[in-house]
PDB file of C-alpha atoms in Angstrom:
ATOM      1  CA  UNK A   1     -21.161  29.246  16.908  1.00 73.00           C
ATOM      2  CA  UNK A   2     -20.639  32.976  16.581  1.00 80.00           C
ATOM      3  CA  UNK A   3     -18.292  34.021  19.991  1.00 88.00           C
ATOM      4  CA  UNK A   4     -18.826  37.836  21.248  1.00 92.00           C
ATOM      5  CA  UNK A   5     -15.211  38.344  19.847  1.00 93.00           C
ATOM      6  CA  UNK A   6     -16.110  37.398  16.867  1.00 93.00           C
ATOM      7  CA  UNK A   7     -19.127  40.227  16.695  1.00 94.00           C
ATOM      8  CA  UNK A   8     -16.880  42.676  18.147  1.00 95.00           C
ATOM      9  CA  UNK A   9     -14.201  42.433  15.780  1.00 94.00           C
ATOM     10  CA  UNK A  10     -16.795  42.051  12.829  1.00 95.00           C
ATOM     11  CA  UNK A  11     -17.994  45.616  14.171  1.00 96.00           C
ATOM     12  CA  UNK A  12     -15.500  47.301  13.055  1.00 95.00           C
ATOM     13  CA  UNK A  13     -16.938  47.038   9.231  1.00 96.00           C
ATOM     14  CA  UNK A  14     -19.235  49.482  10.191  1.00 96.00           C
ATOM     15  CA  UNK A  15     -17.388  52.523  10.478  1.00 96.00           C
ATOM     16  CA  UNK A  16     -15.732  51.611   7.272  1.00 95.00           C
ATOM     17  CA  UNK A  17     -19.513  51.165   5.215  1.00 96.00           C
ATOM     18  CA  UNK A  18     -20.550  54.357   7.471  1.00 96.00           C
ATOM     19  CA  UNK A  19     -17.251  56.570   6.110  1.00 94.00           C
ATOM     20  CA  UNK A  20     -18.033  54.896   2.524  1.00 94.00           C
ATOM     21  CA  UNK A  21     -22.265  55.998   2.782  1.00 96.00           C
ATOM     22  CA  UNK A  22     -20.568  59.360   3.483  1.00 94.00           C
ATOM     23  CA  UNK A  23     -18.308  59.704   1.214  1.00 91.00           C
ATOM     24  CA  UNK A  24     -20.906  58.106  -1.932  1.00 93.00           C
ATOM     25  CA  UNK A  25     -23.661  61.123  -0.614  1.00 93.00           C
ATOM     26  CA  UNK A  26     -20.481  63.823  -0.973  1.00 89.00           C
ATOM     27  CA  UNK A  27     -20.302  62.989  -4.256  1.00 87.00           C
ATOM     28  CA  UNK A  28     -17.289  60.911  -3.861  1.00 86.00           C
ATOM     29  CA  UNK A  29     -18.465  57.336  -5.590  1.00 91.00           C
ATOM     30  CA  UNK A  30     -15.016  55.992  -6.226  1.00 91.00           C
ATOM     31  CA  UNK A  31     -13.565  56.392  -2.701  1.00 89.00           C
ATOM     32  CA  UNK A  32     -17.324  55.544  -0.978  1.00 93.00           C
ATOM     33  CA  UNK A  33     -17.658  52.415  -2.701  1.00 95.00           C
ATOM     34  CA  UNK A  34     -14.278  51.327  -1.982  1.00 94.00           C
ATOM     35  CA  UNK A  35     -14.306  51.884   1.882  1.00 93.00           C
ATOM     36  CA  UNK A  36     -17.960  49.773   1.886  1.00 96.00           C
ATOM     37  CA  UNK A  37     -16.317  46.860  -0.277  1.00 97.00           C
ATOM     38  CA  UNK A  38     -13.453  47.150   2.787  1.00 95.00           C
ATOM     39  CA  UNK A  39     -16.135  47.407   5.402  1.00 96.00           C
ATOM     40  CA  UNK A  40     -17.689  44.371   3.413  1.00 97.00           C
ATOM     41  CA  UNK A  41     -14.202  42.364   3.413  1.00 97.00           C
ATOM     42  CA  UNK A  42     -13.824  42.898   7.397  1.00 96.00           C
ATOM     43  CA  UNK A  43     -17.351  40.950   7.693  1.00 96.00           C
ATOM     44  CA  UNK A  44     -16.336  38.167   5.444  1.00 96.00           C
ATOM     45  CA  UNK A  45     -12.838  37.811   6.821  1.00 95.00           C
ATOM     46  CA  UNK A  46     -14.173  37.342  10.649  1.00 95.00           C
ATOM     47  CA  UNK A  47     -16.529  34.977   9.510  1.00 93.00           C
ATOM     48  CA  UNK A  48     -14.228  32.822   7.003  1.00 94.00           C
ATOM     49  CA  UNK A  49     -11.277  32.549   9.912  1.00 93.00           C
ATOM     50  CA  UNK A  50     -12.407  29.832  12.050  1.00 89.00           C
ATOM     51  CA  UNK A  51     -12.286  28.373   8.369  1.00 90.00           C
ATOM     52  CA  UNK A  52      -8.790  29.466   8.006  1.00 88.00           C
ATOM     53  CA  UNK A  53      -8.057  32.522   6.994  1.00 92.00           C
ATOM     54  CA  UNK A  54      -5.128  34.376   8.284  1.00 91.00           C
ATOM     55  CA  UNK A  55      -6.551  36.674  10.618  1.00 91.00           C
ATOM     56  CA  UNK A  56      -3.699  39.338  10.542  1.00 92.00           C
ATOM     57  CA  UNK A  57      -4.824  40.480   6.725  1.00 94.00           C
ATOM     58  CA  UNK A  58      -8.434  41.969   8.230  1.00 93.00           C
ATOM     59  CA  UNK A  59      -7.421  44.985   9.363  1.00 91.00           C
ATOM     60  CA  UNK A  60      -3.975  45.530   6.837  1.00 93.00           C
ATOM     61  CA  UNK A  61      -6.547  44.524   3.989  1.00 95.00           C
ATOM     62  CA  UNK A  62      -9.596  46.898   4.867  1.00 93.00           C
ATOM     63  CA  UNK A  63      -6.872  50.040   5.122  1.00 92.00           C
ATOM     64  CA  UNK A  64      -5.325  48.528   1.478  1.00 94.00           C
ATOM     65  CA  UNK A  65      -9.023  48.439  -0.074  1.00 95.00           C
ATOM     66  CA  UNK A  66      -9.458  52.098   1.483  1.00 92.00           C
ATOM     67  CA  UNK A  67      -6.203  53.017   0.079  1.00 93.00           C
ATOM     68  CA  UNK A  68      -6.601  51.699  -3.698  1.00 94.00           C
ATOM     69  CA  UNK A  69     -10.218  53.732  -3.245  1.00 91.00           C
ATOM     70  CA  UNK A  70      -7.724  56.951  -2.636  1.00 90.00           C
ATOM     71  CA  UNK A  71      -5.618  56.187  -5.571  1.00 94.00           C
ATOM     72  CA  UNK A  72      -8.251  55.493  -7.879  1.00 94.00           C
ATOM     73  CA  UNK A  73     -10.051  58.529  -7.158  1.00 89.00           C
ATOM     74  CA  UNK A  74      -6.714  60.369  -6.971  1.00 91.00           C
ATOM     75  CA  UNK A  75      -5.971  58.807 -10.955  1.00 93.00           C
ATOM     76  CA  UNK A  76      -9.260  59.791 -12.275  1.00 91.00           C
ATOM     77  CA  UNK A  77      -9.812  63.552 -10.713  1.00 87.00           C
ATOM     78  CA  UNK A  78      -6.176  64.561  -9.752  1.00 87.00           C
ATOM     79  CA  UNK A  79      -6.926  65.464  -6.525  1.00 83.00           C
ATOM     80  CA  UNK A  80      -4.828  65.392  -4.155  1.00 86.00           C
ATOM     81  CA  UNK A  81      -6.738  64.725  -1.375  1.00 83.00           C
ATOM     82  CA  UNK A  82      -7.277  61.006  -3.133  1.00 86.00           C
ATOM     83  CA  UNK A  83      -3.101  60.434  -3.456  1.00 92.00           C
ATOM     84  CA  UNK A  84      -2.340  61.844   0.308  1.00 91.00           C
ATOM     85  CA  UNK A  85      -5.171  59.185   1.429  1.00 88.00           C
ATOM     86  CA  UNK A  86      -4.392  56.374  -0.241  1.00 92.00           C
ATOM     87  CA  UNK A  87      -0.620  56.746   0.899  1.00 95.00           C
ATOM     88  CA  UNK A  88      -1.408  57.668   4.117  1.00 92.00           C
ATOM     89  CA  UNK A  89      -3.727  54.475   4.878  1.00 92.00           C
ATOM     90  CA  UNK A  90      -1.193  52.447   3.246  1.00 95.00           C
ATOM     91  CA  UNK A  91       1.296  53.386   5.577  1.00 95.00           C
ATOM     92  CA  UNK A  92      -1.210  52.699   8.203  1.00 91.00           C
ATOM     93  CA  UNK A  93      -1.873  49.246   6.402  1.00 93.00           C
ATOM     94  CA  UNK A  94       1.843  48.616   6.666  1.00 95.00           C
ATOM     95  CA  UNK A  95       2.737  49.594  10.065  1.00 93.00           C
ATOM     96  CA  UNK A  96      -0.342  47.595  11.734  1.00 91.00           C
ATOM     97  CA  UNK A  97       1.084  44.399   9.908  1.00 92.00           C
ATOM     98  CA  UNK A  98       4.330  44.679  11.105  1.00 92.00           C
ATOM     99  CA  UNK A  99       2.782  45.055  14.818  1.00 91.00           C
ATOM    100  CA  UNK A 100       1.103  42.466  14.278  1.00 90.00           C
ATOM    101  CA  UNK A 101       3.960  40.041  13.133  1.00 89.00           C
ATOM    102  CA  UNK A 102       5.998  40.960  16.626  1.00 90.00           C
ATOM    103  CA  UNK A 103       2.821  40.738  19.159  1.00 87.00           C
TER     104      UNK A 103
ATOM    105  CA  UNK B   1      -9.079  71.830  -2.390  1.00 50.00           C
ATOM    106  CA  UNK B   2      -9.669  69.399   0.761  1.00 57.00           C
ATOM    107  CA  UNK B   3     -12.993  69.117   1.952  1.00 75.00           C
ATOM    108  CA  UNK B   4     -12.485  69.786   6.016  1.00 84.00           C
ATOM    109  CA  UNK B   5     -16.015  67.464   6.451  1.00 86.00           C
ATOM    110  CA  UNK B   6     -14.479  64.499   4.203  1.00 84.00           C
ATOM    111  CA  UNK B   7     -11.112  64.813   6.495  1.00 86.00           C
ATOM    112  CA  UNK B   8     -12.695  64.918   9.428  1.00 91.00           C
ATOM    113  CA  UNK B   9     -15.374  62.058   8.501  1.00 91.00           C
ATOM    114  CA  UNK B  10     -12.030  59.868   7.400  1.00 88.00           C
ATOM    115  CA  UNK B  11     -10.216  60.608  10.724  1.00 91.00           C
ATOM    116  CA  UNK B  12     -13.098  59.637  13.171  1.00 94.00           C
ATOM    117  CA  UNK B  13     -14.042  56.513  10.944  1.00 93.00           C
ATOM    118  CA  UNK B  14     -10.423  54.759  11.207  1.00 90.00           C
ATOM    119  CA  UNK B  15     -10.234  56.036  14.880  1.00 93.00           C
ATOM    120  CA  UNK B  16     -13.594  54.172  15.510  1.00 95.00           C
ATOM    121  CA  UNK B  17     -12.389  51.386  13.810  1.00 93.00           C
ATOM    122  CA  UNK B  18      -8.901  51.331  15.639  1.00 91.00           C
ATOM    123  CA  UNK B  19     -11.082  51.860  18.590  1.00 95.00           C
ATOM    124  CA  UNK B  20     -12.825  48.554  17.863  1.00 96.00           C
ATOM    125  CA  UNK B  21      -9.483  47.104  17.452  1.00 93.00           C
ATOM    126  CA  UNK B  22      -8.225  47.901  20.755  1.00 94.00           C
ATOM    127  CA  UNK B  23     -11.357  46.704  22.216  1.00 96.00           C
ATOM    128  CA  UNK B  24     -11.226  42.963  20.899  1.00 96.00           C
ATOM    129  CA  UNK B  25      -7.270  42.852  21.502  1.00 95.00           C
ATOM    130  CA  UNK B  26      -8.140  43.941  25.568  1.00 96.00           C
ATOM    131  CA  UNK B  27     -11.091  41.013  25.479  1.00 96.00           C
ATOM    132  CA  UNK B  28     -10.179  38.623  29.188  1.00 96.00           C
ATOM    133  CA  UNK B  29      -8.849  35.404  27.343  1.00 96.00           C
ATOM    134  CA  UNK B  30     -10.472  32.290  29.044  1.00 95.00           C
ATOM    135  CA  UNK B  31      -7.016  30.531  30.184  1.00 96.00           C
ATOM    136  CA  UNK B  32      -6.144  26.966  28.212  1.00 96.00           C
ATOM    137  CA  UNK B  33      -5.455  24.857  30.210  1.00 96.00           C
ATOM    138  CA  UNK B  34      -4.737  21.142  31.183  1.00 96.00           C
ATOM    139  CA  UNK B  35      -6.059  18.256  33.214  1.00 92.00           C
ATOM    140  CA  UNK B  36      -3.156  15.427  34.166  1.00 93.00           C
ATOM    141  CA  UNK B  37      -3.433  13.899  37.129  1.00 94.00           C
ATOM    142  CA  UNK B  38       0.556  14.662  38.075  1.00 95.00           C
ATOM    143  CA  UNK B  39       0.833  17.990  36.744  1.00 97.00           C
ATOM    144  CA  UNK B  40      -0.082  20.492  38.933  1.00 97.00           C
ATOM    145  CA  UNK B  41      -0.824  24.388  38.457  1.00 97.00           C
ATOM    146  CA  UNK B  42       2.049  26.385  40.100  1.00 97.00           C
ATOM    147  CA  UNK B  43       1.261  29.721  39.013  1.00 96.00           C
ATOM    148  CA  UNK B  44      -0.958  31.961  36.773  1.00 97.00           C
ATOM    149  CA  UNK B  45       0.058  35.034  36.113  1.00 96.00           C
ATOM    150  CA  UNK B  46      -1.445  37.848  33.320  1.00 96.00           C
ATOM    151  CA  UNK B  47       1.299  38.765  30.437  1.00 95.00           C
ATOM    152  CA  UNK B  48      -0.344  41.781  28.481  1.00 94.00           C
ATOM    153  CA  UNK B  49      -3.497  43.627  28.895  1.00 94.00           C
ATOM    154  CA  UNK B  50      -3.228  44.608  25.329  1.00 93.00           C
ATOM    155  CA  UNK B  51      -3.815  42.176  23.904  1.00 94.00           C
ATOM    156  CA  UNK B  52      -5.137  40.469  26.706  1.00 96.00           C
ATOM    157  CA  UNK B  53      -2.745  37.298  27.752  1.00 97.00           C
ATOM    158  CA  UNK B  54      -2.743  35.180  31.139  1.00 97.00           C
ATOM    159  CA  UNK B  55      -0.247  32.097  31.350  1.00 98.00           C
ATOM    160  CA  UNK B  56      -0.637  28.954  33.642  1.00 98.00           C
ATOM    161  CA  UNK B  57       2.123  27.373  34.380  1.00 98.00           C
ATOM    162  CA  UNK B  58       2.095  23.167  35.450  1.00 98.00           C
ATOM    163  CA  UNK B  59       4.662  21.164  37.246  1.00 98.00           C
ATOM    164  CA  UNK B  60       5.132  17.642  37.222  1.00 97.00           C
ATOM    165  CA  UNK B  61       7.131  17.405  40.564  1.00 94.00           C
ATOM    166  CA  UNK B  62      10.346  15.062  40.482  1.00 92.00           C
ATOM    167  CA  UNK B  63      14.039  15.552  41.631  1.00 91.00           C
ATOM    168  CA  UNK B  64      13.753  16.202  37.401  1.00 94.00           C
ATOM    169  CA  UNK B  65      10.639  18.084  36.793  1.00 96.00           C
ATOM    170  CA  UNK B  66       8.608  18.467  33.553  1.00 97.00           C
ATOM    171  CA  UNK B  67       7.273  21.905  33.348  1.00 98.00           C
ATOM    172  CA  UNK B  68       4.529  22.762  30.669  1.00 98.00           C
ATOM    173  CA  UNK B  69       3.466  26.758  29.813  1.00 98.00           C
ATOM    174  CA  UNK B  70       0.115  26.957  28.525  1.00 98.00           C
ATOM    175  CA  UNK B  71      -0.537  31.378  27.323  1.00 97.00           C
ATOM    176  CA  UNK B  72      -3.173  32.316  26.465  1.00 97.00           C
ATOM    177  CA  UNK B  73      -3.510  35.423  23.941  1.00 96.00           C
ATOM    178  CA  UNK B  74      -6.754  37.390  22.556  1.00 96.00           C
ATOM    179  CA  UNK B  75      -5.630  37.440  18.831  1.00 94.00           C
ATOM    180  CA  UNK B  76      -7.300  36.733  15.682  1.00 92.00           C
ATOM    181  CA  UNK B  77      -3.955  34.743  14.343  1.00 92.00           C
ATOM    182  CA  UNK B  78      -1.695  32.221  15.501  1.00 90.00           C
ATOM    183  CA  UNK B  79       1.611  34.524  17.059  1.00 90.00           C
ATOM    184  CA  UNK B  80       4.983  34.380  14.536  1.00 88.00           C
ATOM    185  CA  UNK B  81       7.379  31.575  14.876  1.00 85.00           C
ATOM    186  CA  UNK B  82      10.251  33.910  14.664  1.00 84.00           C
ATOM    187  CA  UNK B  83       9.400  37.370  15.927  1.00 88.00           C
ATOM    188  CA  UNK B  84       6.434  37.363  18.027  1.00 93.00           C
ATOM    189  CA  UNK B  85       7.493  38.807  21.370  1.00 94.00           C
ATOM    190  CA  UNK B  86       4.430  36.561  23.316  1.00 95.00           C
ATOM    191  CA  UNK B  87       5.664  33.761  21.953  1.00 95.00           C
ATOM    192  CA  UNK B  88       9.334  34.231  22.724  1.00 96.00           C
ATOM    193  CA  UNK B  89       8.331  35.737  26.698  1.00 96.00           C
ATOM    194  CA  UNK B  90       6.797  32.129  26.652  1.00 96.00           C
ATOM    195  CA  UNK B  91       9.510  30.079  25.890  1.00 96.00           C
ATOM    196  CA  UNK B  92      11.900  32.841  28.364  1.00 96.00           C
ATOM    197  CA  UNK B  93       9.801  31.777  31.343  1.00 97.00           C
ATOM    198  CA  UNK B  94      10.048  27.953  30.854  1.00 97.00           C
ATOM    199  CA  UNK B  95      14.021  28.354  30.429  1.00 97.00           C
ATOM    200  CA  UNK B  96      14.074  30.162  33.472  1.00 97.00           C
ATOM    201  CA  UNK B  97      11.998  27.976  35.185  1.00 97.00           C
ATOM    202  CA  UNK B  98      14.198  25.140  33.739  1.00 97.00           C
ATOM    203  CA  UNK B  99      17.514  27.233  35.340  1.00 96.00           C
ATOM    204  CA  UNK B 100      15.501  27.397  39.117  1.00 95.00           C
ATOM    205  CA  UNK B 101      14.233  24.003  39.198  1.00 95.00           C
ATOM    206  CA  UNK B 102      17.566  22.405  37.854  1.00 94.00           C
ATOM    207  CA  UNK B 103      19.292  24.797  39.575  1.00 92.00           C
ATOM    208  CA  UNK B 104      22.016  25.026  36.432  1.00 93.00           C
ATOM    209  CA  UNK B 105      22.733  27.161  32.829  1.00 94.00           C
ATOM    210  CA  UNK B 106      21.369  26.255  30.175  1.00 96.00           C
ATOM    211  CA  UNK B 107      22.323  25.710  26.971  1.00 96.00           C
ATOM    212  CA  UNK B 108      19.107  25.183  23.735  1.00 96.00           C
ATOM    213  CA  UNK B 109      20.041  23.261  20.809  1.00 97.00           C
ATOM    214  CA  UNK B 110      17.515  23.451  17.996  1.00 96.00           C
ATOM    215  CA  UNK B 111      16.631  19.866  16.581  1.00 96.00           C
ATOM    216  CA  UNK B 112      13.286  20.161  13.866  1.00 96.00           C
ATOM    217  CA  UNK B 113       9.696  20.170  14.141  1.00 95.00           C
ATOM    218  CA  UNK B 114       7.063  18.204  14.740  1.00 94.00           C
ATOM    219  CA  UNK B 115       3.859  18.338  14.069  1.00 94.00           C
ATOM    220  CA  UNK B 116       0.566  17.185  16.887  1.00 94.00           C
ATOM    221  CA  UNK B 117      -2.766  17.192  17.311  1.00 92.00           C
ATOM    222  CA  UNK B 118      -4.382  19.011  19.853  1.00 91.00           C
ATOM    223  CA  UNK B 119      -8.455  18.540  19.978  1.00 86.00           C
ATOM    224  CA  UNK B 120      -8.665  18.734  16.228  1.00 86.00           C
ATOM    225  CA  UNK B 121      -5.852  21.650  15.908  1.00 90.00           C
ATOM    226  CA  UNK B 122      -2.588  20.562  13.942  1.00 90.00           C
ATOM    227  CA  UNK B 123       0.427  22.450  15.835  1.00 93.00           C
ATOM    228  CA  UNK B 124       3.718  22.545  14.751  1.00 93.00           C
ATOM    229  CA  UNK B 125       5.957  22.613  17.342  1.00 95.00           C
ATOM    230  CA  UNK B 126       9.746  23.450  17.580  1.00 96.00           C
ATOM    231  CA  UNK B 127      11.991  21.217  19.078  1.00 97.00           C
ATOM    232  CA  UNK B 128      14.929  21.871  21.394  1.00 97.00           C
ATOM    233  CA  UNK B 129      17.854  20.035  23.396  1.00 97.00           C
ATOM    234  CA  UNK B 130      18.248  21.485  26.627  1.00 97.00           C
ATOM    235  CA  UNK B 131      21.709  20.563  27.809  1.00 97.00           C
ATOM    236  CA  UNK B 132      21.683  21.629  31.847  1.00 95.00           C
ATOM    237  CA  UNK B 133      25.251  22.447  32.740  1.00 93.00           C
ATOM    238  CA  UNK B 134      25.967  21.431  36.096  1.00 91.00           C
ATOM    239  CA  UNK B 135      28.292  22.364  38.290  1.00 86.00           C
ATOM    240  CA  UNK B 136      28.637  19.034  39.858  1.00 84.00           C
ATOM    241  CA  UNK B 137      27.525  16.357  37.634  1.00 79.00           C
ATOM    242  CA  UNK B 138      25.310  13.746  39.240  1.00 81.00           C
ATOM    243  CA  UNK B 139      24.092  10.574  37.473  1.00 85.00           C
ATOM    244  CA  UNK B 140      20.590  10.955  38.999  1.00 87.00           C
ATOM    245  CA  UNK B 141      19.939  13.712  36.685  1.00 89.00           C
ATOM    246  CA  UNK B 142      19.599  14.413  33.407  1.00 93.00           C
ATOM    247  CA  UNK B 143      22.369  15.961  31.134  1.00 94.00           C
ATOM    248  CA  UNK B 144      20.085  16.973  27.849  1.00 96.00           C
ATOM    249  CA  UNK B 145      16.016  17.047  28.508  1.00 97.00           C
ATOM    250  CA  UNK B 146      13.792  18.040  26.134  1.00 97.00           C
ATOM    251  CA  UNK B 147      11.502  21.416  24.871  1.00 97.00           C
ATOM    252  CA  UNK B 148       8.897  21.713  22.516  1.00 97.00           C
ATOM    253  CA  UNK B 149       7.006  24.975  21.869  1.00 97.00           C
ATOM    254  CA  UNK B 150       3.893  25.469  19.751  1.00 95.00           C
ATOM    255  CA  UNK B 151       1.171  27.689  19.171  1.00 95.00           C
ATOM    256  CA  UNK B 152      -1.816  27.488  17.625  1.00 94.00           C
ATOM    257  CA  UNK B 153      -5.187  29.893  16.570  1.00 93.00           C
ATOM    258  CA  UNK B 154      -8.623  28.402  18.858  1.00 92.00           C
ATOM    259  CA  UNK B 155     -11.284  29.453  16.552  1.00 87.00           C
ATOM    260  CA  UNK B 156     -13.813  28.548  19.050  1.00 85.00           C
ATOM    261  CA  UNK B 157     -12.747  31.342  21.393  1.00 89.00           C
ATOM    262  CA  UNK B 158     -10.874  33.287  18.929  1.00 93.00           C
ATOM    263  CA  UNK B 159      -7.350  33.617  21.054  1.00 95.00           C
ATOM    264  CA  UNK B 160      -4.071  31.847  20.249  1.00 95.00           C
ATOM    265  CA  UNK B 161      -2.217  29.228  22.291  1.00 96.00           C
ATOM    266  CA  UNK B 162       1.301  28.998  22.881  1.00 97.00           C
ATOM    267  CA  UNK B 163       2.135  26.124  24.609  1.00 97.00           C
ATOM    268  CA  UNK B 164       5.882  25.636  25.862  1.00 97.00           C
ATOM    269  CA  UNK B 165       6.834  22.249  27.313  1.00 98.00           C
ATOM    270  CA  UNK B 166      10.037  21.093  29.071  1.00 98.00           C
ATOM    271  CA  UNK B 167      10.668  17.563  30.333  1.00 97.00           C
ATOM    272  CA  UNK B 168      13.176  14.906  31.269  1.00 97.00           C
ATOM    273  CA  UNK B 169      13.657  11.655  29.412  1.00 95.00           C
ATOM    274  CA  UNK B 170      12.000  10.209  32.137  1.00 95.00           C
ATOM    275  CA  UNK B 171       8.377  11.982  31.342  1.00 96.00           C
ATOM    276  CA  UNK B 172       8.559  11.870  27.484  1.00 95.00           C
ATOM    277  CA  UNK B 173       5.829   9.245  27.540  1.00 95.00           C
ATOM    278  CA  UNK B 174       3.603  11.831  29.307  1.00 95.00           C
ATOM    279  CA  UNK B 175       4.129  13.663  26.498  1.00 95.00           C
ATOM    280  CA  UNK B 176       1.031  12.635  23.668  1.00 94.00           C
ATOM    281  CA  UNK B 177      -0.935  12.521  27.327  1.00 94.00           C
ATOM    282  CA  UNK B 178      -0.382  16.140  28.754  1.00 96.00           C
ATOM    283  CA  UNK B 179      -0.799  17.498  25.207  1.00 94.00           C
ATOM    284  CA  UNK B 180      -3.397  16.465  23.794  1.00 92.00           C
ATOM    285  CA  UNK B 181      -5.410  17.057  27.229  1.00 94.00           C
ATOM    286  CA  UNK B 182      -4.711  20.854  26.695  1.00 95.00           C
ATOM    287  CA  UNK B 183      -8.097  22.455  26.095  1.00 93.00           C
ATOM    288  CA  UNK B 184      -8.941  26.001  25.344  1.00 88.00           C
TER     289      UNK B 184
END
């Protein structure tokens, strides 16, 4: 059975396949597609951990996908826009992981 | 050259999204709790508001009481063995109710684990010698009684339970009884 927590925390894939739409119609495919794959990974991980899965990686592991997405782009174009992302959500990544280990 | 619209796009996304974090963490837990016919609830107080955590606290009433913590904690993972702070505030209250009720210092020895079953979740729980250093000795009470905590991810309600139990030698056949009655 699917608990209102479960939808709520689920929702918050949708500002991540939102910022990805975005980003694909600015012309930014390699970024875009990676923040929808990490919207897309929220979704699964809420539904696979009643099955198990370690519920602390969702939000660490959307920011990582959204960070690689900054890299890559940042590895292909040189931009540095891509590099000051992908570190930026990393350390974002990082920090919520280590909050979550002393909650 | 940064686009200001990309920045801007980026910034309110993750806020949203943090947003919807904050909102599921602040969720009311429903309270786990127990049903024994000679434990009785003694107090239920709220921990955190974010995340969202209530604790009930039973007493088996004695001259040596058994006293069992049930929190309650909106979280999408079971709380660290080692450094979650819920967990830890958990076990703090039970010593301290331990030190009231006993009226002595206390002293934890750490023994193992062991691992139960509570309503189809497997919980490992630590276990501890409490040694209760009396001023006075008396042979009616105990010198070492026991304390096992635990915790454990409900996936039906999606919040984590951390359950803290302290009893005399005495009660340690309530024990498989009073847990395994813990629902959430």
């Amino acid at each position: 059975m699917i608990s209102v927590p479960q939808v709520i925390l689920a929702s918050a894939s949708l500002p991540l396949v939102a910022y990805g739409a975005f980003l694909i119609r600015d012309g930014d495919k390699i970024g875009g597609v990676y923040g929808i794959v990490g919207g897309i990974y929220t979704v699964i991980s809420v539904i696979l951990i009643p099955m198990g899965f370690p519920g602390f990686l969702i939000f660490p592991g959307a920011m990582g996908i959204s960070s690689l997405g900054g890299f890559h782009s940042y590895a292909i174009s040189r931009k540095r826009w891509g590099l000051i992302k992908g570190l930026l959500l990393l350390g974002i990544a990082i920090v919520i992981l280590l909050l979550q280990l002393v909650l | 050259m940064m686009n200001k619209r990309k920045v801007i796009a980026a910034i309110s996304a993750y806020l949203l999204v943090l947003a919807i974090y904050a909102a599921f963490f602040s969720i009311p837990v429903t309270p786990a709790h127990m049903e024994h016919p000679l434990y009785k609830e003694v107090k239920r107080e709220n921990i955190t508001t974010i995340p969202n955590a209530e604790y009930i606290m039973y007493i088996r009433g004695s001259l040596n009481p058994a006293i069992l913590v049930i929190a309650t904690v909106r979280t999408p993972f079971i709380p660290h063995k080692t450094y979650s702070s819920l967990l830890k505030y958990t076990e703090n209250i039970t010593e301290s109710e331990v030190k009231k009720r006993y009226g002595v210092d206390i002293d934890l020895v750490y023994k193992g684990e062991k691992i139960v079953e509570i309503n189809n979740h497997t919980v490992i729980m630590d276990e501890y010698d409490v040694y209760l250093n009396y001023l006075t000795p008396s042979p009616i009470r105990p010198k070492v009684i026991k304390l096992d905590v635990g915790a454990y991810f409900c996936r039906e309600n999606f919040e984590s339970i951390i359950i803290a139990y302290a009893y005399p030698p005495i009660f340690a056949s309530d024990f498989d009884e009073v847990i395994s009655s813990i629902q959430c």
